[in-house]
PDB file of C-alpha atoms in Angstrom:
ATOM      1  CA  MET D  24       1.074 -18.797 -57.619  1.00  0.00           C
ATOM      2  CA  LYS D  25       1.253 -18.708 -53.805  1.00  0.00           C
ATOM      3  CA  LEU D  26       4.525 -17.700 -52.255  1.00  0.00           C
ATOM      4  CA  LEU D  27       5.684 -20.162 -49.651  1.00  0.00           C
ATOM      5  CA  VAL D  28       7.200 -18.332 -46.692  1.00  0.00           C
ATOM      6  CA  SER D  29       9.092 -20.354 -44.128  1.00  0.00           C
ATOM      7  CA  LYS D  30       7.805 -19.937 -40.610  1.00  0.00           C
ATOM      8  CA  LYS D  31      11.177 -20.801 -39.080  1.00  0.00           C
ATOM      9  CA  PRO D  32      12.815 -17.341 -39.443  1.00  0.00           C
ATOM     10  CA  VAL D  33       9.717 -15.673 -38.001  1.00  0.00           C
ATOM     11  CA  LEU D  34       9.618 -18.036 -35.037  1.00  0.00           C
ATOM     12  CA  LEU D  35      13.343 -17.621 -34.476  1.00  0.00           C
ATOM     13  CA  SER D  36      12.980 -13.821 -34.509  1.00  0.00           C
ATOM     14  CA  ILE D  37      10.235 -14.014 -31.894  1.00  0.00           C
ATOM     15  CA  ILE D  38      12.317 -16.275 -29.660  1.00  0.00           C
ATOM     16  CA  ILE D  39      15.382 -14.045 -29.974  1.00  0.00           C
ATOM     17  CA  GLY D  40      13.267 -10.965 -29.241  1.00  0.00           C
ATOM     18  CA  MET D  41      11.816 -12.557 -26.095  1.00  0.00           C
ATOM     19  CA  LEU D  42      15.276 -13.593 -24.926  1.00  0.00           C
ATOM     20  CA  LEU D  43      16.655 -10.087 -25.445  1.00  0.00           C
ATOM     21  CA  MET D  44      13.696  -8.574 -23.549  1.00  0.00           C
ATOM     22  CA  THR D  45      14.202 -11.019 -20.674  1.00  0.00           C
ATOM     23  CA  ILE D  46      17.945 -10.331 -20.507  1.00  0.00           C
ATOM     24  CA  SER D  47      17.497  -6.553 -20.623  1.00  0.00           C
ATOM     25  CA  TYR D  48      14.775  -6.793 -17.946  1.00  0.00           C
ATOM     26  CA  PHE D  49      16.989  -8.653 -15.495  1.00  0.00           C
ATOM     27  CA  PHE D  50      19.901  -6.278 -16.069  1.00  0.00           C
ATOM     28  CA  GLN D  51      17.888  -3.170 -15.236  1.00  0.00           C
ATOM     29  CA  PRO D  52      19.089  -1.682 -11.922  1.00  0.00           C
ATOM     30  CA  LEU D  53      17.148  -2.398  -8.743  1.00  0.00           C
ATOM     31  CA  MET D  54      16.459   1.005  -7.218  1.00  0.00           C
ATOM     32  CA  PRO D  55      16.317   1.492  -3.427  1.00  0.00           C
ATOM     33  CA  PHE D  56      12.880   1.964  -1.850  1.00  0.00           C
ATOM     34  CA  LYS D  57      11.122   2.678   1.438  1.00  0.00           C
ATOM     35  CA  SER D  58       9.608  -0.494   2.864  1.00  0.00           C
ATOM     36  CA  ILE D  59       6.033   0.023   4.078  1.00  0.00           C
ATOM     37  CA  ALA D  60       4.337  -2.653   6.193  1.00  0.00           C
ATOM     38  CA  HIS D  61       0.744  -3.086   4.978  1.00  0.00           C
ATOM     39  CA  ARG D  62      -1.496  -2.898   8.071  1.00  0.00           C
ATOM     40  CA  GLY D  63       1.687  -3.732   9.948  1.00  0.00           C
ATOM     41  CA  ALA D  64       3.549  -6.971   9.278  1.00  0.00           C
ATOM     42  CA  SER D  65       0.212  -8.542   8.384  1.00  0.00           C
ATOM     43  CA  ALA D  66       1.703 -11.740   6.948  1.00  0.00           C
ATOM     44  CA  LEU D  67       3.038 -12.585  10.391  1.00  0.00           C
ATOM     45  CA  ALA D  68       0.604 -10.993  12.852  1.00  0.00           C
ATOM     46  CA  PRO D  69      -3.063  -9.891  12.870  1.00  0.00           C
ATOM     47  CA  GLU D  70      -3.482  -6.784  10.720  1.00  0.00           C
ATOM     48  CA  ASN D  71      -3.859  -3.321  12.199  1.00  0.00           C
ATOM     49  CA  THR D  72      -2.942  -4.381  15.729  1.00  0.00           C
ATOM     50  CA  LEU D  73      -0.175  -3.263  18.046  1.00  0.00           C
ATOM     51  CA  ALA D  74       1.332  -6.734  17.595  1.00  0.00           C
ATOM     52  CA  SER D  75       1.564  -6.324  13.814  1.00  0.00           C
ATOM     53  CA  PHE D  76       3.093  -2.865  14.177  1.00  0.00           C
ATOM     54  CA  GLU D  77       5.632  -4.097  16.728  1.00  0.00           C
ATOM     55  CA  LYS D  78       6.554  -6.940  14.381  1.00  0.00           C
ATOM     56  CA  ALA D  79       7.124  -4.422  11.568  1.00  0.00           C
ATOM     57  CA  ILE D  80       9.426  -2.420  13.843  1.00  0.00           C
ATOM     58  CA  GLU D  81      11.381  -5.571  14.735  1.00  0.00           C
ATOM     59  CA  MET D  82      11.741  -6.477  11.047  1.00  0.00           C
ATOM     60  CA  GLY D  83      13.179  -3.095  10.166  1.00  0.00           C
ATOM     61  CA  PHE D  84      10.431  -1.659   7.957  1.00  0.00           C
ATOM     62  CA  ASP D  85      10.688   2.073   7.245  1.00  0.00           C
ATOM     63  CA  TYR D  86       6.957   2.723   7.691  1.00  0.00           C
ATOM     64  CA  ILE D  87       3.794   1.075   8.902  1.00  0.00           C
ATOM     65  CA  GLU D  88       0.607   1.660   6.910  1.00  0.00           C
ATOM     66  CA  LEU D  89      -2.687   1.596   8.806  1.00  0.00           C
ATOM     67  CA  ASP D  90      -6.390   2.415   8.414  1.00  0.00           C
ATOM     68  CA  VAL D  91      -8.546   4.614  10.623  1.00  0.00           C
ATOM     69  CA  ARG D  92     -12.286   4.887  11.136  1.00  0.00           C
ATOM     70  CA  LEU D  93     -14.485   6.809  13.565  1.00  0.00           C
ATOM     71  CA  SER D  94     -16.188   5.034  16.444  1.00  0.00           C
ATOM     72  CA  LYS D  95     -19.662   5.960  17.667  1.00  0.00           C
ATOM     73  CA  ASP D  96     -18.084   8.270  20.232  1.00  0.00           C
ATOM     74  CA  LYS D  97     -15.966   9.964  17.543  1.00  0.00           C
ATOM     75  CA  GLN D  98     -12.592   8.460  18.324  1.00  0.00           C
ATOM     76  CA  LEU D  99     -10.140   7.307  15.684  1.00  0.00           C
ATOM     77  CA  VAL D 100      -9.750   3.544  15.823  1.00  0.00           C
ATOM     78  CA  VAL D 101      -7.350   1.487  13.722  1.00  0.00           C
ATOM     79  CA  ILE D 102      -9.230  -1.037  11.602  1.00  0.00           C
ATOM     80  CA  HIS D 103      -9.731  -1.612   7.883  1.00  0.00           C
ATOM     81  CA  ASP D 104     -13.315  -2.838   7.485  1.00  0.00           C
ATOM     82  CA  ALA D 105     -16.470  -0.903   8.315  1.00  0.00           C
ATOM     83  CA  ASN D 106     -17.653  -4.021  10.195  1.00  0.00           C
ATOM     84  CA  VAL D 107     -15.726  -5.827  12.939  1.00  0.00           C
ATOM     85  CA  LEU D 108     -16.872  -9.267  11.759  1.00  0.00           C
ATOM     86  CA  ARG D 109     -13.828 -10.314   9.688  1.00  0.00           C
ATOM     87  CA  THR D 110     -11.063  -9.432  12.141  1.00  0.00           C
ATOM     88  CA  THR D 111     -12.641  -9.860  15.588  1.00  0.00           C
ATOM     89  CA  ASP D 112     -14.904 -12.222  17.504  1.00  0.00           C
ATOM     90  CA  GLY D 113     -17.723  -9.666  17.437  1.00  0.00           C
ATOM     91  CA  GLU D 114     -20.059  -8.118  14.923  1.00  0.00           C
ATOM     92  CA  GLY D 115     -21.435  -4.700  14.133  1.00  0.00           C
ATOM     93  CA  LEU D 116     -20.416  -1.484  12.405  1.00  0.00           C
ATOM     94  CA  ILE D 117     -17.572   0.594  13.790  1.00  0.00           C
ATOM     95  CA  GLU D 118     -19.712   3.726  13.609  1.00  0.00           C
ATOM     96  CA  GLU D 119     -22.322   2.065  15.846  1.00  0.00           C
ATOM     97  CA  LEU D 120     -19.865   0.898  18.528  1.00  0.00           C
ATOM     98  CA  THR D 121     -18.120   2.953  21.204  1.00  0.00           C
ATOM     99  CA  VAL D 122     -14.455   2.524  22.052  1.00  0.00           C
ATOM    100  CA  LYS D 123     -15.539   0.711  25.214  1.00  0.00           C
ATOM    101  CA  ASP D 124     -17.512  -1.749  23.051  1.00  0.00           C
ATOM    102  CA  LEU D 125     -14.627  -2.216  20.620  1.00  0.00           C
ATOM    103  CA  LYS D 126     -12.068  -2.817  23.372  1.00  0.00           C
ATOM    104  CA  LYS D 127     -14.052  -5.849  24.547  1.00  0.00           C
ATOM    105  CA  LEU D 128     -13.403  -7.635  21.255  1.00  0.00           C
ATOM    106  CA  ASP D 129     -10.647 -10.130  20.474  1.00  0.00           C
ATOM    107  CA  ALA D 130      -8.835  -8.927  17.349  1.00  0.00           C
ATOM    108  CA  GLY D 131      -6.147 -11.601  17.275  1.00  0.00           C
ATOM    109  CA  SER D 132      -7.615 -15.112  17.561  1.00  0.00           C
ATOM    110  CA  TRP D 133      -8.912 -15.126  13.963  1.00  0.00           C
ATOM    111  CA  PHE D 134      -5.267 -14.972  12.843  1.00  0.00           C
ATOM    112  CA  SER D 135      -3.696 -17.357  15.353  1.00  0.00           C
ATOM    113  CA  PRO D 136      -4.332 -18.584  18.916  1.00  0.00           C
ATOM    114  CA  ALA D 137      -0.952 -17.054  19.765  1.00  0.00           C
ATOM    115  CA  TYR D 138      -2.552 -13.604  19.376  1.00  0.00           C
ATOM    116  CA  ALA D 139      -5.681 -14.268  21.436  1.00  0.00           C
ATOM    117  CA  GLY D 140      -6.760 -11.172  23.320  1.00  0.00           C
ATOM    118  CA  GLU D 141      -5.172  -8.675  20.930  1.00  0.00           C
ATOM    119  CA  LYS D 142      -7.290  -5.506  20.846  1.00  0.00           C
ATOM    120  CA  ILE D 143      -8.363  -2.971  18.233  1.00  0.00           C
ATOM    121  CA  PRO D 144      -6.032  -0.050  18.931  1.00  0.00           C
ATOM    122  CA  LEU D 145      -6.790   3.644  19.030  1.00  0.00           C
ATOM    123  CA  LEU D 146      -4.714   5.792  16.696  1.00  0.00           C
ATOM    124  CA  THR D 147      -3.231   7.575  19.709  1.00  0.00           C
ATOM    125  CA  GLU D 148      -1.997   4.210  21.047  1.00  0.00           C
ATOM    126  CA  VAL D 149      -0.219   3.486  17.775  1.00  0.00           C
ATOM    127  CA  LEU D 150       1.325   6.959  17.669  1.00  0.00           C
ATOM    128  CA  LYS D 151       2.701   6.420  21.162  1.00  0.00           C
ATOM    129  CA  GLN D 152       4.015   2.935  20.294  1.00  0.00           C
ATOM    130  CA  ALA D 153       5.685   3.983  17.049  1.00  0.00           C
ATOM    131  CA  SER D 154       7.112   7.361  18.032  1.00  0.00           C
ATOM    132  CA  GLY D 155      10.772   7.530  17.148  1.00  0.00           C
ATOM    133  CA  LYS D 156      10.843   3.909  15.964  1.00  0.00           C
ATOM    134  CA  ILE D 157       9.152   3.845  12.551  1.00  0.00           C
ATOM    135  CA  GLY D 158       7.285   6.124  10.127  1.00  0.00           C
ATOM    136  CA  ILE D 159       3.485   6.008   9.891  1.00  0.00           C
ATOM    137  CA  ILE D 160       1.200   6.269   6.856  1.00  0.00           C
ATOM    138  CA  ILE D 161      -2.433   6.714   7.863  1.00  0.00           C
ATOM    139  CA  GLU D 162      -5.267   5.943   5.448  1.00  0.00           C
ATOM    140  CA  MET D 163      -8.596   7.600   6.127  1.00  0.00           C
ATOM    141  CA  LYS D 164     -11.261   5.016   5.282  1.00  0.00           C
ATOM    142  CA  SER D 165     -14.357   6.546   3.626  1.00  0.00           C
ATOM    143  CA  PRO D 166     -13.948   9.991   5.221  1.00  0.00           C
ATOM    144  CA  GLU D 167     -16.689  11.351   2.948  1.00  0.00           C
ATOM    145  CA  ASN D 168     -19.178   9.099   4.795  1.00  0.00           C
ATOM    146  CA  GLN D 169     -17.893   9.860   8.292  1.00  0.00           C
ATOM    147  CA  PRO D 170     -18.524  13.524   9.100  1.00  0.00           C
ATOM    148  CA  GLY D 171     -15.775  15.076  11.164  1.00  0.00           C
ATOM    149  CA  MET D 172     -13.132  12.416  10.531  1.00  0.00           C
ATOM    150  CA  THR D 173     -10.791  14.673   8.574  1.00  0.00           C
ATOM    151  CA  GLU D 174     -11.038  17.479  11.133  1.00  0.00           C
ATOM    152  CA  ILE D 175     -10.515  15.106  14.068  1.00  0.00           C
ATOM    153  CA  LEU D 176      -7.479  13.482  12.449  1.00  0.00           C
ATOM    154  CA  ALA D 177      -5.961  16.877  11.653  1.00  0.00           C
ATOM    155  CA  ASP D 178      -6.492  18.021  15.269  1.00  0.00           C
ATOM    156  CA  VAL D 179      -4.902  14.858  16.670  1.00  0.00           C
ATOM    157  CA  LEU D 180      -1.848  15.055  14.426  1.00  0.00           C
ATOM    158  CA  ASN D 181      -1.383  18.805  14.828  1.00  0.00           C
ATOM    159  CA  SER D 182      -1.370  18.451  18.611  1.00  0.00           C
ATOM    160  CA  TYR D 183       0.666  15.246  18.769  1.00  0.00           C
ATOM    161  CA  LYS D 184       4.415  15.683  19.007  1.00  0.00           C
ATOM    162  CA  SER D 185       5.955  12.590  17.453  1.00  0.00           C
ATOM    163  CA  ASP D 186       9.522  11.785  16.515  1.00  0.00           C
ATOM    164  CA  SER D 187       8.241   9.680  13.615  1.00  0.00           C
ATOM    165  CA  GLN D 188       7.520  10.811  10.057  1.00  0.00           C
ATOM    166  CA  ILE D 189       3.725  10.798   9.640  1.00  0.00           C
ATOM    167  CA  LYS D 190       1.815  10.903   6.352  1.00  0.00           C
ATOM    168  CA  VAL D 191      -1.900  10.734   5.527  1.00  0.00           C
ATOM    169  CA  GLN D 192      -3.620   9.331   2.450  1.00  0.00           C
ATOM    170  CA  SER D 193      -7.079   8.557   1.113  1.00  0.00           C
ATOM    171  CA  PHE D 194      -8.910   7.741  -2.099  1.00  0.00           C
ATOM    172  CA  HIS D 195     -11.143  10.772  -1.543  1.00  0.00           C
ATOM    173  CA  ILE D 196      -9.718  13.866  -3.244  1.00  0.00           C
ATOM    174  CA  ASN D 197     -11.827  16.552  -1.574  1.00  0.00           C
ATOM    175  CA  GLU D 198     -11.164  15.219   1.912  1.00  0.00           C
ATOM    176  CA  MET D 199      -7.431  15.211   1.239  1.00  0.00           C
ATOM    177  CA  LYS D 200      -7.657  18.806   0.032  1.00  0.00           C
ATOM    178  CA  LYS D 201      -9.411  19.651   3.292  1.00  0.00           C
ATOM    179  CA  PHE D 202      -6.842  17.767   5.346  1.00  0.00           C
ATOM    180  CA  HIS D 203      -3.978  19.630   3.686  1.00  0.00           C
ATOM    181  CA  LYS D 204      -5.567  22.973   4.590  1.00  0.00           C
ATOM    182  CA  LEU D 205      -6.059  21.880   8.198  1.00  0.00           C
ATOM    183  CA  ALA D 206      -2.633  20.260   8.614  1.00  0.00           C
ATOM    184  CA  PRO D 207      -0.318  21.700   5.952  1.00  0.00           C
ATOM    185  CA  GLU D 208       2.856  20.459   7.675  1.00  0.00           C
ATOM    186  CA  ILE D 209       1.846  16.800   7.359  1.00  0.00           C
ATOM    187  CA  PRO D 210       2.472  15.201   3.933  1.00  0.00           C
ATOM    188  CA  ALA D 211      -0.779  14.295   2.182  1.00  0.00           C
ATOM    189  CA  GLY D 212      -1.226  11.717  -0.549  1.00  0.00           C
ATOM    190  CA  LEU D 213      -3.798  10.143  -2.842  1.00  0.00           C
ATOM    191  CA  LEU D 214      -4.561   6.465  -3.270  1.00  0.00           C
ATOM    192  CA  LEU D 215      -5.119   5.593  -6.931  1.00  0.00           C
ATOM    193  CA  SER D 216      -6.780   2.644  -8.629  1.00  0.00           C
ATOM    194  CA  LYS D 217      -6.912   4.271 -12.071  1.00  0.00           C
ATOM    195  CA  HIS D 218      -4.606   6.270 -14.317  1.00  0.00           C
ATOM    196  CA  LEU D 219      -4.244  10.039 -14.050  1.00  0.00           C
ATOM    197  CA  ASP D 220      -3.605  12.358 -16.962  1.00  0.00           C
ATOM    198  CA  LEU D 221      -1.144  15.257 -16.892  1.00  0.00           C
ATOM    199  CA  PHE D 222      -3.880  17.774 -16.073  1.00  0.00           C
ATOM    200  CA  HIS D 223      -4.855  15.936 -12.892  1.00  0.00           C
ATOM    201  CA  LEU D 224      -1.246  15.273 -11.943  1.00  0.00           C
ATOM    202  CA  ALA D 225      -0.627  19.009 -12.122  1.00  0.00           C
ATOM    203  CA  SER D 226      -3.780  20.038 -10.225  1.00  0.00           C
ATOM    204  CA  TYR D 227      -3.381  17.513  -7.378  1.00  0.00           C
ATOM    205  CA  ARG D 228       0.133  18.744  -6.682  1.00  0.00           C
ATOM    206  CA  ASP D 229      -1.396  21.722  -4.848  1.00  0.00           C
ATOM    207  CA  PHE D 230      -2.143  19.472  -1.870  1.00  0.00           C
ATOM    208  CA  ALA D 231      -0.577  16.041  -2.470  1.00  0.00           C
ATOM    209  CA  SER D 232       3.116  15.174  -2.238  1.00  0.00           C
ATOM    210  CA  PHE D 233       2.843  11.435  -2.884  1.00  0.00           C
ATOM    211  CA  LEU D 234       0.664   8.959  -4.781  1.00  0.00           C
ATOM    212  CA  SER D 235      -0.045   5.387  -3.684  1.00  0.00           C
ATOM    213  CA  VAL D 236      -0.815   3.445  -6.852  1.00  0.00           C
ATOM    214  CA  HIS D 237      -2.015  -0.120  -7.490  1.00  0.00           C
ATOM    215  CA  HIS D 238       1.028  -1.984  -8.769  1.00  0.00           C
ATOM    216  CA  LEU D 239      -0.722  -3.188 -11.958  1.00  0.00           C
ATOM    217  CA  LEU D 240      -1.203   0.443 -13.048  1.00  0.00           C
ATOM    218  CA  LEU D 241       2.441   1.380 -12.762  1.00  0.00           C
ATOM    219  CA  SER D 242       4.793   1.851 -15.693  1.00  0.00           C
ATOM    220  CA  LYS D 243       8.130   3.558 -16.203  1.00  0.00           C
ATOM    221  CA  SER D 244       6.512   6.290 -18.317  1.00  0.00           C
ATOM    222  CA  PHE D 245       3.905   7.047 -15.634  1.00  0.00           C
ATOM    223  CA  ILE D 246       6.545   7.299 -12.938  1.00  0.00           C
ATOM    224  CA  ASN D 247       8.633   9.596 -15.153  1.00  0.00           C
ATOM    225  CA  GLN D 248       5.580  11.841 -15.605  1.00  0.00           C
ATOM    226  CA  THR D 249       4.853  11.998 -11.874  1.00  0.00           C
ATOM    227  CA  GLU D 250       8.462  12.818 -11.063  1.00  0.00           C
ATOM    228  CA  LEU D 251       8.173  15.916 -13.271  1.00  0.00           C
ATOM    229  CA  PHE D 252       5.700  17.212 -10.682  1.00  0.00           C
ATOM    230  CA  GLY D 253       7.773  16.119  -7.688  1.00  0.00           C
ATOM    231  CA  TYR D 254       5.579  13.262  -6.460  1.00  0.00           C
ATOM    232  CA  GLU D 255       6.842  10.262  -4.587  1.00  0.00           C
ATOM    233  CA  ILE D 256       5.251   7.012  -5.818  1.00  0.00           C
ATOM    234  CA  TYR D 257       4.304   4.121  -3.542  1.00  0.00           C
ATOM    235  CA  SER D 258       3.015   0.839  -4.963  1.00  0.00           C
ATOM    236  CA  TRP D 259       0.335  -1.297  -3.301  1.00  0.00           C
ATOM    237  CA  THR D 260      -0.044  -4.058  -2.332  1.00  0.00           C
ATOM    238  CA  ILE D 261       2.882  -6.365  -3.081  1.00  0.00           C
ATOM    239  CA  SER D 262       2.300  -9.965  -2.001  1.00  0.00           C
ATOM    240  CA  LYS D 263       4.822 -11.974  -4.052  1.00  0.00           C
ATOM    241  CA  GLN D 264       8.589 -11.813  -3.811  1.00  0.00           C
ATOM    242  CA  TYR D 265       9.252 -11.336  -7.538  1.00  0.00           C
ATOM    243  CA  GLN D 266       7.041  -8.231  -7.517  1.00  0.00           C
ATOM    244  CA  PHE D 267       9.572  -6.381  -5.353  1.00  0.00           C
ATOM    245  CA  ALA D 268      12.128  -6.505  -8.161  1.00  0.00           C
ATOM    246  CA  ASP D 269       9.482  -5.411 -10.677  1.00  0.00           C
ATOM    247  CA  MET D 270       8.701  -2.327  -8.598  1.00  0.00           C
ATOM    248  CA  GLN D 271      12.392  -1.564  -8.038  1.00  0.00           C
ATOM    249  CA  ARG D 272      13.092  -1.704 -11.761  1.00  0.00           C
ATOM    250  CA  LEU D 273      10.260   0.765 -12.337  1.00  0.00           C
ATOM    251  CA  GLY D 274      11.817   3.084  -9.761  1.00  0.00           C
ATOM    252  CA  VAL D 275       9.015   3.440  -7.192  1.00  0.00           C
ATOM    253  CA  HIS D 276       9.954   5.301  -4.033  1.00  0.00           C
ATOM    254  CA  GLY D 277       8.088   3.021  -1.621  1.00  0.00           C
ATOM    255  CA  ILE D 278       6.608  -0.484  -1.641  1.00  0.00           C
ATOM    256  CA  ILE D 279       3.576  -1.333   0.490  1.00  0.00           C
ATOM    257  CA  SER D 280       3.681  -5.042   1.286  1.00  0.00           C
ATOM    258  CA  ASP D 281       2.479  -7.642   3.789  1.00  0.00           C
ATOM    259  CA  ASP D 282       5.967  -9.081   4.181  1.00  0.00           C
ATOM    260  CA  GLU D 283       9.558  -7.945   3.771  1.00  0.00           C
ATOM    261  CA  LYS D 284      11.671  -8.416   0.665  1.00  0.00           C
ATOM    262  CA  ARG D 285      13.876 -11.498   0.864  1.00  0.00           C
ATOM    263  CA  ILE D 286      16.860 -12.544  -1.236  1.00  0.00           C
ATOM    264  CA  PRO D 287      15.840 -15.451  -3.535  1.00  0.00           C
ATOM    265  CA  ASP D 288      16.863 -18.837  -2.157  1.00  0.00           C
ATOM    266  CA  SER D 289      18.370 -19.994  -5.448  1.00  0.00           C
ATOM    267  CA  ILE D 290      19.070 -19.079  -9.056  1.00  0.00           C
ATOM    268  CA  MET D 291      16.201 -21.401 -10.005  1.00  0.00           C
ATOM    269  CA  TYR D 292      13.708 -18.974  -8.427  1.00  0.00           C
ATOM    270  CA  VAL D 293      15.100 -16.185 -10.600  1.00  0.00           C
ATOM    271  CA  LEU D 294      14.845 -18.327 -13.735  1.00  0.00           C
ATOM    272  CA  ILE D 295      11.205 -19.326 -13.162  1.00  0.00           C
ATOM    273  CA  THR D 296      10.099 -15.781 -12.274  1.00  0.00           C
ATOM    274  CA  PRO D 297       8.859 -15.023 -15.845  1.00  0.00           C
ATOM    275  CA  PHE D 298       6.693 -18.158 -15.693  1.00  0.00           C
ATOM    276  CA  LEU D 299       5.237 -17.119 -12.321  1.00  0.00           C
ATOM    277  CA  LYS D 300       4.510 -13.643 -13.678  1.00  0.00           C
ATOM    278  CA  GLY D 301       2.751 -15.135 -16.699  1.00  0.00           C
ATOM    279  CA  GLN D 302       0.527 -17.228 -14.462  1.00  0.00           C
ATOM    280  CA  ASP D 303      -0.454 -14.172 -12.413  1.00  0.00           C
ATOM    281  CA  LEU D 304      -1.185 -12.163 -15.557  1.00  0.00           C
ATOM    282  CA  ILE D 305      -3.512 -14.865 -16.877  1.00  0.00           C
ATOM    283  CA  ARG D 306      -5.349 -15.047 -13.531  1.00  0.00           C
ATOM    284  CA  THR D 307      -5.745 -11.260 -13.524  1.00  0.00           C
ATOM    285  CA  LEU D 308      -7.171 -11.207 -17.038  1.00  0.00           C
ATOM    286  CA  LEU D 309      -9.612 -14.003 -16.244  1.00  0.00           C
ATOM    287  CA  ALA D 310     -10.713 -12.541 -12.896  1.00  0.00           C
TER     288      ALA D 310
END
């Protein structure tokens, strides 16, 4: 004889469990964080330009985050891509263009006609602009493929007297080890797109004081582990408003984002947040 088990109690238990999880989630404290403008205030101005950095200062961000590459004449220029095609009216590789060549390009019109004539800045120009106004996090782009970048950056920062907090990060472990030896007074960090085990967390602490981690990799347990070693944790890159609260509930120390955190316009936005998160999760899984 088959036992007939009602599905109603099971379904009710699931619903109650989901409600309790949702309630407990929203009642977790929102921890304070350092706001870090991704390539400047890049939602409102062309990325990695003096205009985007000035906008971030006006908006009250704690830090700007920027990318550096070496030009043909071995100067540190602020740009994300290896090629100028996406963010200027020119074309060609950064490593094949001199600063004089790069300064002829329009780095603002692609974003908006209002920024026509904006130029690719040198790192030294940004340091001068930001000094005493906002912190700076510098990412070395592909330093392993650009001989001399790490040494040049260390020389620039060691000789530059700024009133701003400056930090340097990269995905490349060996180059960050080298940078720390050359400029031990400047906080060094690692960018992560995969999980680290306890062994690596312990070994990287010799040269790194912070970790910038993709937000989808972050969990409360991981952050608790990293705090045992004294790391600060920054999440990248936050593009949706509800994600700020997610990161605050996890307890990250800094949030790298294109735009600032805003207070939700209505209680309805708060109520539909779980639905929005579910949509994003499905898109991520299907990507």
